[in-house]
mmCIF file of C-alpha atoms and ligand atoms in Angstrom:
data_model
loop_
_atom_site.group_PDB
_atom_site.id
_atom_site.type_symbol
_atom_site.label_atom_id
_atom_site.label_comp_id
_atom_site.label_asym_id
_atom_site.label_seq_id
_atom_site.Cartn_x
_atom_site.Cartn_y
_atom_site.Cartn_z
ATOM 1 C CA MET A 1 2.804 -2.842 32.343
ATOM 2 C CA PRO A 2 2.778 -3.028 28.541
ATOM 3 C CA LYS A 3 5.585 -1.284 26.698
ATOM 4 C CA ILE A 4 7.081 -0.708 23.280
ATOM 5 C CA GLU A 5 10.637 -1.020 22.067
ATOM 6 C CA VAL A 6 11.846 1.040 19.129
ATOM 7 C CA ASP A 7 14.627 -0.381 16.966
ATOM 8 C CA GLU A 8 16.797 2.686 16.414
ATOM 9 C CA MET A 9 18.477 1.082 13.418
ATOM 10 C CA ARG A 10 15.111 0.845 11.658
ATOM 11 C CA CYS A 11 13.275 3.978 12.870
ATOM 12 C CA LYS A 12 13.374 6.813 10.326
ATOM 13 C CA GLY A 13 11.949 9.443 12.660
ATOM 14 C CA CYS A 14 8.770 10.001 10.642
ATOM 15 C CA GLN A 15 6.736 10.726 13.826
ATOM 16 C CA LEU A 16 3.637 8.898 12.567
ATOM 17 C CA CYS A 17 3.588 6.755 15.720
ATOM 18 C CA THR A 18 3.452 9.834 17.973
ATOM 19 C CA LYS A 19 0.107 10.826 16.412
ATOM 20 C CA ALA A 20 -1.276 7.293 16.343
ATOM 21 C CA CYS A 21 -0.749 6.623 20.057
ATOM 22 C CA PRO A 22 -4.054 7.259 21.864
ATOM 23 C CA LYS A 23 -2.176 7.904 25.107
ATOM 24 C CA GLN A 24 0.521 10.194 23.696
ATOM 25 C CA CYS A 25 3.208 7.959 25.132
ATOM 26 C CA ILE A 26 5.689 8.417 22.297
ATOM 27 C CA GLU A 27 8.128 11.262 21.816
ATOM 28 C CA MET A 28 11.070 11.822 19.550
ATOM 29 C CA SER A 29 14.615 11.595 20.905
ATOM 30 C CA ASP A 30 16.710 14.716 20.705
ATOM 31 C CA THR A 31 19.844 12.835 19.724
ATOM 32 C CA PHE A 32 20.636 11.266 16.383
ATOM 33 C CA SER A 33 20.565 7.539 15.865
ATOM 34 C CA LYS A 34 23.437 5.806 14.043
ATOM 35 C CA THR A 35 21.372 5.987 10.882
ATOM 36 C CA GLY A 36 21.017 9.766 11.175
ATOM 37 C CA TYR A 37 17.423 10.159 12.335
ATOM 38 C CA TYR A 38 15.830 11.345 15.581
ATOM 39 C CA PRO A 39 14.211 8.061 16.615
ATOM 40 C CA ALA A 40 10.964 7.638 18.504
ATOM 41 C CA LYS A 41 10.969 6.506 22.128
ATOM 42 C CA LEU A 42 8.482 5.589 24.836
ATOM 43 C CA ALA A 43 8.551 8.851 26.773
ATOM 44 C CA LYS A 44 6.621 7.958 29.869
ATOM 45 C CA GLN A 45 6.756 4.838 31.982
ATOM 46 C CA ASP A 46 3.358 3.345 32.898
ATOM 47 C CA CYS A 47 1.745 5.063 29.945
ATOM 48 C CA CYS A 48 1.530 2.315 27.333
ATOM 49 C CA ILE A 49 -1.629 0.190 27.187
ATOM 50 C CA GLY A 50 -0.257 -2.202 24.566
ATOM 51 C CA CYS A 51 -2.862 -1.336 21.936
ATOM 52 C CA ALA A 52 -0.325 -1.559 19.066
ATOM 53 C CA MET A 53 -1.772 1.423 17.203
ATOM 54 C CA CYS A 54 1.785 2.710 16.843
ATOM 55 C CA TYR A 55 2.817 -0.593 15.290
ATOM 56 C CA GLN A 56 -0.026 -0.348 12.764
ATOM 57 C CA VAL A 57 1.181 2.961 11.337
ATOM 58 C CA CYS A 58 4.953 2.461 11.595
ATOM 59 C CA PRO A 59 6.190 2.186 8.001
ATOM 60 C CA ASP A 60 9.507 0.672 8.991
ATOM 61 C CA LEU A 61 8.387 -2.012 11.435
ATOM 62 C CA ALA A 62 10.626 -0.370 14.012
ATOM 63 C CA ILE A 63 8.226 -0.901 16.902
ATOM 64 C CA THR A 64 7.713 -4.066 18.919
ATOM 65 C CA VAL A 65 4.853 -4.044 21.417
ATOM 66 C CA PHE A 66 5.092 -6.103 24.617
ATOM 67 C CA LYS A 67 2.166 -7.024 26.823
ATOM 68 C CA MET B 1 5.764 -10.019 29.077
ATOM 69 C CA ASN B 2 5.565 -11.219 25.498
ATOM 70 C CA ALA B 3 5.928 -9.453 22.185
ATOM 71 C CA ILE B 4 2.458 -9.135 20.644
ATOM 72 C CA THR B 5 3.747 -7.822 17.317
ATOM 73 C CA LYS B 6 6.067 -9.640 14.972
ATOM 74 C CA ARG B 7 7.588 -8.901 11.602
ATOM 75 C CA PRO B 8 5.856 -11.142 9.057
ATOM 76 C CA GLU B 9 7.966 -13.960 7.628
ATOM 77 C CA SER B 10 6.964 -12.913 4.139
ATOM 78 C CA LEU B 11 8.848 -9.631 4.579
ATOM 79 C CA LEU B 12 12.622 -10.038 4.524
ATOM 80 C CA ASP B 13 14.421 -8.661 7.563
ATOM 81 C CA VAL B 14 16.045 -5.715 5.800
ATOM 82 C CA THR B 15 15.661 -1.948 5.960
ATOM 83 C CA MET B 16 13.464 -0.748 3.117
ATOM 84 C CA HIS B 17 14.692 2.186 1.041
ATOM 85 C CA TYR B 18 11.430 4.145 1.206
ATOM 86 C CA CYS B 19 11.457 7.689 2.602
ATOM 87 C CA PRO B 20 10.408 8.320 6.222
ATOM 88 C CA GLY B 21 6.644 7.942 6.507
ATOM 89 C CA CYS B 22 6.109 6.523 3.016
ATOM 90 C CA GLY B 23 2.885 4.566 2.599
ATOM 91 C CA HIS B 24 4.548 1.956 0.392
ATOM 92 C CA SER B 25 6.193 0.443 3.470
ATOM 93 C CA VAL B 26 2.890 0.015 5.305
ATOM 94 C CA ALA B 27 1.312 -1.581 2.239
ATOM 95 C CA HIS B 28 4.252 -3.992 2.037
ATOM 96 C CA ARG B 29 3.698 -5.109 5.612
ATOM 97 C CA LEU B 30 -0.015 -5.692 5.052
ATOM 98 C CA ILE B 31 0.653 -7.814 1.967
ATOM 99 C CA ALA B 32 3.341 -9.797 3.802
ATOM 100 C CA GLU B 33 1.030 -10.444 6.764
ATOM 101 C CA THR B 34 -1.609 -11.643 4.327
ATOM 102 C CA MET B 35 0.845 -14.067 2.709
ATOM 103 C CA ASP B 36 1.725 -15.431 6.154
ATOM 104 C CA GLU B 37 -1.868 -15.784 7.283
ATOM 105 C CA LEU B 38 -3.056 -17.473 4.080
ATOM 106 C CA LYS B 39 0.104 -19.640 4.025
ATOM 107 C CA ILE B 40 0.699 -18.811 0.377
ATOM 108 C CA ARG B 41 4.222 -17.386 0.599
ATOM 109 C CA GLU B 42 5.875 -20.328 -1.134
ATOM 110 C CA ARG B 43 3.616 -20.096 -4.173
ATOM 111 C CA THR B 44 3.335 -16.320 -4.427
ATOM 112 C CA VAL B 45 4.947 -14.224 -7.162
ATOM 113 C CA VAL B 46 5.201 -10.448 -6.836
ATOM 114 C CA VAL B 47 5.350 -8.431 -10.037
ATOM 115 C CA ALA B 48 7.280 -5.306 -9.041
ATOM 116 C CA PRO B 49 6.625 -2.061 -10.918
ATOM 117 C CA VAL B 50 8.746 0.792 -12.166
ATOM 118 C CA GLY B 51 8.454 3.498 -9.546
ATOM 119 C CA CYS B 52 9.596 3.754 -5.955
ATOM 120 C CA ALA B 53 8.501 0.139 -5.416
ATOM 121 C CA VAL B 54 10.896 -1.094 -8.094
ATOM 122 C CA PHE B 55 12.827 -2.933 -5.365
ATOM 123 C CA ALA B 56 9.735 -4.647 -3.932
ATOM 124 C CA ASP B 57 11.284 -7.934 -5.020
ATOM 125 C CA LYS B 58 14.094 -7.316 -2.527
ATOM 126 C CA TYR B 59 11.599 -7.040 0.343
ATOM 127 C CA PHE B 60 8.982 -9.726 -0.217
ATOM 128 C CA ASN B 61 10.170 -13.175 0.758
ATOM 129 C CA CYS B 62 8.605 -14.865 -2.270
ATOM 130 C CA ASP B 63 9.273 -15.321 -5.978
ATOM 131 C CA SER B 64 9.418 -12.132 -7.975
ATOM 132 C CA ILE B 65 9.792 -10.503 -11.327
ATOM 133 C CA GLN B 66 10.300 -6.838 -12.130
ATOM 134 C CA GLY B 67 8.648 -5.696 -15.306
ATOM 135 C CA PRO B 68 8.808 -2.781 -17.711
ATOM 136 C CA HIS B 69 6.886 0.347 -16.722
ATOM 137 C CA GLY B 70 3.152 -0.273 -16.411
ATOM 138 C CA ARG B 71 3.167 -3.817 -17.750
ATOM 139 C CA GLY B 72 2.588 -5.556 -14.408
ATOM 140 C CA PRO B 73 -0.933 -6.821 -15.114
ATOM 141 C CA ALA B 74 0.170 -8.299 -18.472
ATOM 142 C CA ILE B 75 3.151 -10.032 -16.853
ATOM 143 C CA ALA B 76 0.964 -11.268 -14.003
ATOM 144 C CA THR B 77 -1.492 -12.624 -16.585
ATOM 145 C CA GLY B 78 1.260 -14.651 -18.230
ATOM 146 C CA ILE B 79 2.543 -16.101 -14.973
ATOM 147 C CA LYS B 80 -0.925 -16.948 -13.691
ATOM 148 C CA ARG B 81 -1.983 -18.634 -16.932
ATOM 149 C CA ALA B 82 1.246 -20.617 -17.202
ATOM 150 C CA LYS B 83 1.245 -21.594 -13.522
ATOM 151 C CA PRO B 84 -2.361 -21.438 -12.329
ATOM 152 C CA ASP B 85 -1.511 -22.748 -8.867
ATOM 153 C CA SER B 86 0.700 -19.766 -8.158
ATOM 154 C CA ILE B 87 -0.642 -16.669 -6.434
ATOM 155 C CA VAL B 88 0.340 -13.643 -8.490
ATOM 156 C CA PHE B 89 0.064 -10.003 -7.564
ATOM 157 C CA SER B 90 0.975 -6.870 -9.424
ATOM 158 C CA TYR B 91 2.087 -4.023 -7.176
ATOM 159 C CA GLN B 92 1.888 -0.629 -8.888
ATOM 160 C CA GLY B 93 2.024 3.110 -8.340
ATOM 161 C CA ASP B 94 -0.306 5.606 -9.977
ATOM 162 C CA GLY B 95 2.184 6.696 -12.621
ATOM 163 C CA ASP B 96 2.903 3.095 -13.485
ATOM 164 C CA LEU B 97 -0.706 1.920 -13.480
ATOM 165 C CA ALA B 98 -2.707 4.964 -14.550
ATOM 166 C CA SER B 99 -0.475 6.563 -17.185
ATOM 167 C CA ILE B 100 1.893 4.336 -19.098
ATOM 168 C CA GLY B 101 0.177 1.155 -17.906
ATOM 169 C CA MET B 102 -3.453 2.174 -18.380
ATOM 170 C CA ALA B 103 -4.017 -0.281 -21.230
ATOM 171 C CA GLU B 104 -2.591 -3.246 -19.334
ATOM 172 C CA ILE B 105 -4.667 -2.736 -16.203
ATOM 173 C CA VAL B 106 -7.907 -2.069 -18.086
ATOM 174 C CA HIS B 107 -7.547 -5.143 -20.274
ATOM 175 C CA ALA B 108 -6.457 -7.458 -17.465
ATOM 176 C CA ALA B 109 -9.512 -6.274 -15.528
ATOM 177 C CA ALA B 110 -11.766 -6.650 -18.575
ATOM 178 C CA ARG B 111 -10.500 -10.196 -19.154
ATOM 179 C CA GLY B 112 -11.134 -10.912 -15.505
ATOM 180 C CA GLU B 113 -7.716 -12.438 -14.894
ATOM 181 C CA ASN B 114 -7.578 -14.250 -11.569
ATOM 182 C CA ILE B 115 -4.832 -11.993 -10.225
ATOM 183 C CA THR B 116 -4.530 -9.466 -7.406
ATOM 184 C CA VAL B 117 -3.530 -5.866 -8.062
ATOM 185 C CA ILE B 118 -2.399 -3.528 -5.292
ATOM 186 C CA PHE B 119 -2.511 0.053 -6.553
ATOM 187 C CA ILE B 120 -0.677 2.706 -4.517
ATOM 188 C CA ASN B 121 -2.241 6.102 -5.188
ATOM 189 C CA ASN B 122 -0.043 8.930 -3.887
ATOM 190 C CA ALA B 123 -1.209 11.455 -6.480
ATOM 191 C CA ILE B 124 2.298 11.983 -7.884
ATOM 192 C CA TYR B 125 5.264 10.353 -9.610
ATOM 193 C CA GLY B 126 7.475 9.566 -6.626
ATOM 194 C CA MET B 127 10.586 7.932 -8.003
ATOM 195 C CA THR B 128 11.297 10.464 -10.736
ATOM 196 C CA GLY B 129 10.923 13.545 -8.558
ATOM 197 C CA GLY B 130 7.329 14.720 -8.404
ATOM 198 C CA GLN B 131 5.880 14.983 -11.900
ATOM 199 C CA MET B 132 2.112 15.151 -12.331
ATOM 200 C CA ALA B 133 0.275 11.822 -12.359
ATOM 201 C CA PRO B 134 -3.210 11.154 -13.765
ATOM 202 C CA THR B 135 -4.259 11.080 -10.112
ATOM 203 C CA THR B 136 -2.741 14.464 -9.186
ATOM 204 C CA LEU B 137 -5.449 16.674 -7.684
ATOM 205 C CA VAL B 138 -6.809 19.865 -9.223
ATOM 206 C CA GLY B 139 -4.584 22.670 -7.965
ATOM 207 C CA GLN B 140 -1.903 20.310 -6.635
ATOM 208 C CA THR B 141 1.550 21.401 -7.729
ATOM 209 C CA ALA B 142 3.970 19.074 -9.468
ATOM 210 C CA THR B 143 7.242 19.729 -11.272
ATOM 211 C CA THR B 144 5.305 19.459 -14.540
ATOM 212 C CA ALA B 145 2.436 21.590 -13.219
ATOM 213 C CA PRO B 146 4.244 24.266 -11.185
ATOM 214 C CA LYS B 147 1.121 26.417 -10.909
ATOM 215 C CA GLY B 148 -1.006 23.445 -9.932
ATOM 216 C CA ARG B 149 -3.020 21.042 -12.044
ATOM 217 C CA ASN B 150 -5.385 22.989 -14.242
ATOM 218 C CA PRO B 151 -8.338 20.949 -15.516
ATOM 219 C CA LEU B 152 -8.502 23.101 -18.648
ATOM 220 C CA LEU B 153 -4.968 22.119 -19.558
ATOM 221 C CA GLN B 154 -4.451 18.723 -17.955
ATOM 222 C CA GLY B 155 -7.953 17.418 -17.341
ATOM 223 C CA PHE B 156 -9.409 16.216 -14.076
ATOM 224 C CA PRO B 157 -7.934 13.477 -11.859
ATOM 225 C CA MET B 158 -8.762 9.905 -12.787
ATOM 226 C CA ASN B 159 -10.666 7.734 -10.337
ATOM 227 C CA ILE B 160 -9.322 4.352 -11.315
ATOM 228 C CA SER B 161 -11.340 2.208 -8.889
ATOM 229 C CA GLU B 162 -14.603 3.765 -10.073
ATOM 230 C CA MET B 163 -13.574 3.350 -13.728
ATOM 231 C CA LEU B 164 -12.636 -0.318 -13.396
ATOM 232 C CA SER B 165 -15.780 -1.092 -11.435
ATOM 233 C CA LYS B 166 -17.853 -0.290 -14.558
ATOM 234 C CA LEU B 167 -16.384 -3.372 -16.259
ATOM 235 C CA GLU B 168 -18.244 -6.670 -16.021
ATOM 236 C CA SER B 169 -15.417 -9.040 -15.082
ATOM 237 C CA PRO B 170 -13.679 -7.556 -12.035
ATOM 238 C CA ARG B 171 -14.882 -9.283 -8.882
ATOM 239 C CA TYR B 172 -13.644 -7.055 -6.118
ATOM 240 C CA ILE B 173 -12.569 -3.421 -6.071
ATOM 241 C CA GLU B 174 -12.027 -1.387 -2.914
ATOM 242 C CA ARG B 175 -10.278 1.870 -2.068
ATOM 243 C CA VAL B 176 -8.567 2.075 1.327
ATOM 244 C CA SER B 177 -6.075 4.363 3.037
ATOM 245 C CA VAL B 178 -3.085 3.868 5.324
ATOM 246 C CA ASP B 179 -3.290 7.258 7.070
ATOM 247 C CA SER B 180 -4.353 6.070 10.533
ATOM 248 C CA ALA B 181 -4.280 2.891 12.600
ATOM 249 C CA PRO B 182 -8.014 2.145 12.087
ATOM 250 C CA ASN B 183 -7.653 2.701 8.334
ATOM 251 C CA VAL B 184 -4.539 0.523 8.206
ATOM 252 C CA ILE B 185 -6.540 -2.277 9.851
ATOM 253 C CA LYS B 186 -9.308 -1.826 7.249
ATOM 254 C CA ALA B 187 -6.715 -1.778 4.456
ATOM 255 C CA LYS B 188 -5.377 -5.092 5.720
ATOM 256 C CA LYS B 189 -8.849 -6.655 5.524
ATOM 257 C CA ALA B 190 -9.239 -5.461 1.936
ATOM 258 C CA ILE B 191 -5.817 -6.712 0.878
ATOM 259 C CA LYS B 192 -6.445 -10.068 2.516
ATOM 260 C CA LYS B 193 -9.748 -10.395 0.722
ATOM 261 C CA ALA B 194 -8.120 -9.555 -2.604
ATOM 262 C CA PHE B 195 -5.698 -12.459 -2.106
ATOM 263 C CA GLU B 196 -8.365 -14.826 -0.739
ATOM 264 C CA ASN B 197 -10.395 -14.204 -3.886
ATOM 265 C CA GLN B 198 -7.461 -15.371 -5.977
ATOM 266 C CA VAL B 199 -6.941 -18.460 -3.804
ATOM 267 C CA ASN B 200 -10.665 -19.249 -4.112
ATOM 268 C CA LYS B 201 -10.578 -18.647 -7.886
ATOM 269 C CA ILE B 202 -13.163 -15.864 -7.699
ATOM 270 C CA GLY B 203 -11.261 -13.615 -10.080
ATOM 271 C CA PHE B 204 -9.768 -10.173 -10.646
ATOM 272 C CA SER B 205 -9.366 -8.293 -7.375
ATOM 273 C CA PHE B 206 -8.061 -4.764 -7.003
ATOM 274 C CA VAL B 207 -7.234 -2.655 -3.955
ATOM 275 C CA GLU B 208 -6.394 1.028 -4.306
ATOM 276 C CA VAL B 209 -4.389 2.338 -1.341
ATOM 277 C CA LEU B 210 -4.293 6.092 -0.665
ATOM 278 C CA SER B 211 -0.761 6.720 0.474
ATOM 279 C CA ILE B 212 1.446 9.674 1.395
ATOM 280 C CA CYS B 213 4.514 10.804 -0.544
ATOM 281 C CA PRO B 214 5.874 13.454 1.840
ATOM 282 C CA THR B 215 9.071 13.829 -0.161
ATOM 283 C CA ASN B 216 7.462 14.923 -3.404
ATOM 284 C CA TRP B 217 4.541 16.686 -1.784
ATOM 285 C CA GLY B 218 7.196 18.761 -0.012
ATOM 286 C CA VAL B 219 5.756 18.272 3.467
ATOM 287 C CA THR B 220 6.559 16.399 6.658
ATOM 288 C CA PRO B 221 4.946 12.970 7.028
ATOM 289 C CA LEU B 222 2.476 14.350 9.600
ATOM 290 C CA LYS B 223 1.472 17.222 7.287
ATOM 291 C CA GLY B 224 1.193 14.614 4.543
ATOM 292 C CA LEU B 225 -1.514 12.843 6.550
ATOM 293 C CA ASP B 226 -3.483 16.107 6.658
ATOM 294 C CA PHE B 227 -3.154 16.518 2.891
ATOM 295 C CA LEU B 228 -4.314 12.945 2.322
ATOM 296 C CA ARG B 229 -7.384 13.388 4.529
ATOM 297 C CA GLU B 230 -8.367 16.901 3.543
ATOM 298 C CA LYS B 231 -7.508 16.899 -0.161
ATOM 299 C CA MET B 232 -7.225 13.335 -1.416
ATOM 300 C CA MET B 233 -10.160 11.704 0.356
ATOM 301 C CA PRO B 234 -12.825 14.070 -1.062
ATOM 302 C CA GLN B 235 -11.605 13.253 -4.591
ATOM 303 C CA TYR B 236 -10.993 9.583 -3.818
ATOM 304 C CA PRO B 237 -13.674 8.405 -1.369
ATOM 305 C CA LEU B 238 -12.909 5.202 0.488
ATOM 306 C CA GLY B 239 -15.196 2.257 -0.029
ATOM 307 C CA VAL B 240 -16.104 -0.916 -1.851
ATOM 308 C CA PHE B 241 -16.893 -0.357 -5.522
ATOM 309 C CA LYS B 242 -17.472 -3.940 -6.479
ATOM 310 C CA ASP B 243 -17.803 -7.165 -4.515
ATOM 311 C CA GLU B 244 -19.021 -10.242 -6.389
ATOM 312 C CA LYS B 245 -19.205 -13.544 -4.530
ATOM 313 C CA GLU B 246 -19.068 -15.803 -7.594
ATOM 314 C CA SER B 247 -16.486 -16.122 -10.346
ATOM 315 C CA VAL B 248 -17.393 -15.138 -13.908
ATOM 316 C CA ALA B 249 -17.290 -18.855 -14.866
ATOM 317 C CA GLN B 250 -19.826 -19.726 -12.135
ATOM 318 C CA LYS B 251 -22.123 -16.934 -13.284
ATOM 319 C CA ILE B 252 -21.998 -18.025 -16.922
ATOM 320 C CA GLN B 253 -22.653 -21.658 -15.926
ATOM 321 C CA GLU B 254 -25.690 -20.638 -13.938
ATOM 322 C CA GLY B 255 -26.873 -18.617 -16.934
ATOM 323 C CA LYS B 256 -26.849 -15.384 -14.962
HETATM 324 C C1 TPP C 1 9.333 3.336 -20.275
HETATM 325 C C2 TPP C 1 9.640 4.242 -19.143
HETATM 326 N N1 TPP C 1 9.159 5.505 -19.134
HETATM 327 C C3 TPP C 1 9.415 6.335 -18.098
HETATM 328 C C4 TPP C 1 10.183 5.930 -17.056
HETATM 329 C C5 TPP C 1 10.465 6.890 -15.925
HETATM 330 N N2 TPP C 1 9.721 6.621 -14.718
HETATM 331 C C6 TPP C 1 10.241 5.871 -13.727
HETATM 332 S S1 TPP C 1 9.233 5.730 -12.407
HETATM 333 C C7 TPP C 1 8.052 6.703 -13.151
HETATM 334 C C8 TPP C 1 6.754 7.036 -12.444
HETATM 335 C C9 TPP C 1 6.633 6.495 -11.079
HETATM 336 O O1 TPP C 1 5.503 6.971 -10.439
HETATM 337 P P1 TPP C 1 4.451 6.027 -9.731
HETATM 338 O O2 TPP C 1 4.075 4.892 -10.594
HETATM 339 O O3 TPP C 1 3.347 6.908 -9.282
HETATM 340 O O4 TPP C 1 5.212 5.384 -8.512
HETATM 341 P P2 TPP C 1 5.817 6.021 -7.177
HETATM 342 O O5 TPP C 1 7.245 6.241 -7.478
HETATM 343 O O6 TPP C 1 5.043 7.260 -6.868
HETATM 344 O O7 TPP C 1 5.602 4.953 -6.179
HETATM 345 C C10 TPP C 1 8.468 7.112 -14.415
HETATM 346 C C11 TPP C 1 7.690 7.991 -15.286
HETATM 347 C C12 TPP C 1 10.685 4.600 -17.091
HETATM 348 N N3 TPP C 1 11.435 4.108 -16.089
HETATM 349 N N4 TPP C 1 10.401 3.781 -18.131
HETATM 350 S S1 SF4 C 2 1.080 0.260 22.113
HETATM 351 FE FE1 SF4 C 2 -0.573 1.795 22.114
HETATM 352 S S2 SF4 C 2 -0.313 2.889 24.031
HETATM 353 FE FE2 SF4 C 2 1.589 1.766 23.702
HETATM 354 S S3 SF4 C 2 2.913 3.262 22.688
HETATM 355 FE FE3 SF4 C 2 1.909 2.072 21.065
HETATM 356 S S4 SF4 C 2 0.092 3.267 20.550
HETATM 357 FE FE4 SF4 C 2 0.843 4.051 22.525
HETATM 358 S S1 SF4 C 3 6.433 5.395 13.057
HETATM 359 FE FE1 SF4 C 3 8.166 3.986 13.140
HETATM 360 S S2 SF4 C 3 9.718 4.900 11.818
HETATM 361 FE FE2 SF4 C 3 8.211 6.504 12.253
HETATM 362 S S3 SF4 C 3 9.026 7.562 14.070
HETATM 363 FE FE3 SF4 C 3 7.647 5.981 14.835
HETATM 364 S S4 SF4 C 3 8.971 4.207 15.197
HETATM 365 FE FE4 SF4 C 3 10.120 5.612 13.913
HETATM 366 S S1 SF4 C 4 9.497 9.489 -3.113
HETATM 367 FE FE1 SF4 C 4 7.438 9.339 -2.246
HETATM 368 S S2 SF4 C 4 6.636 7.329 -2.921
HETATM 369 FE FE2 SF4 C 4 8.876 7.339 -3.219
HETATM 370 S S3 SF4 C 4 9.712 6.399 -1.349
HETATM 371 FE FE3 SF4 C 4 9.729 8.635 -1.071
HETATM 372 S S4 SF4 C 4 7.785 9.096 -0.050
HETATM 373 FE FE4 SF4 C 4 7.601 7.031 -0.918
#
């Protein structure tokens, strides 16, 4: 199953990826990262189709897509 | 399972200082991917502006120079003429390019310099805290237009891509946006073409990128996307304004 990994040291919690994901797989964490943001995370297992739309909009290159 | 996305080599592996959601960061990635794909990184020079992208030279993994406010196209002209094998691009915001630097961009375009210009239009001065730019929309508030831009006092917004496309020499002018994944993919194509044109000695190529500045618009990044689509796009329609296949020199030679 495809998946994404979010680098919490790079994510600035802008939420743009949550809107870009056609499957609504991404949610924001409710705990702060070390850098002081609420980072994005893959909320549901078996949700991601590996389309990389989230990667396209992520300003901070925080997302890596695996397929 | 393999990673299908990878940070471009032409973008240094550092955290950029841009605000959450800022369109500058996306534009940086697209330029860096282009440098990788065209294998031009080692001969590319970025001319960084004054504005939020003043530190662009700390992010692109290529040669760089940071110029005085608005002078990017003049500096790029000098570098390109002195070292014609280099690939030179001027990266500029709308305050930098359309106010203080209006003369430099218009004349570089009119001379048809074989350079690439990436123009980030976020309808505001970002770095200095949200003053009105020539691109600020009618009614849009700015610290210098607290009641909103009034065309009777401050004139109407300037459509730079349309203006430059009336000149003879520019070869390629397109306006794109980085508000959604499909538009980011289109923006990448435009940016790549603007660099390919320089490699192929076609001539002056210009890409305007509609971009969000949530910080100075006073909205969240997601609300910023709505503003870009609903307010900016009607004033600044996306599209190709000029696309010439031949250089000016070729055209003159053929007596066209
Ligand atoms: C000669 C000079 N005049 C004014 C300034 C102040 N200043 C710095 S950045 C800027 C405008 C930046 O806006 P823009 O080009 O739109 O870039 P952004 O920050 O939005 O990316 C101004 C007026 C300066 N640094 N130098
Ligand atoms: S790769 Fe596609 S499906 Fe997977 S999280 Fe990103 S946008 Fe959603
Ligand atoms: S788009 Fe990138 S920086 Fe923004 S929340 Fe998603 S992963 Fe984080
Ligand atoms: S102030 Fe605006 S243009 Fe500058 S980094 Fe922040 S969001 Fe981007």
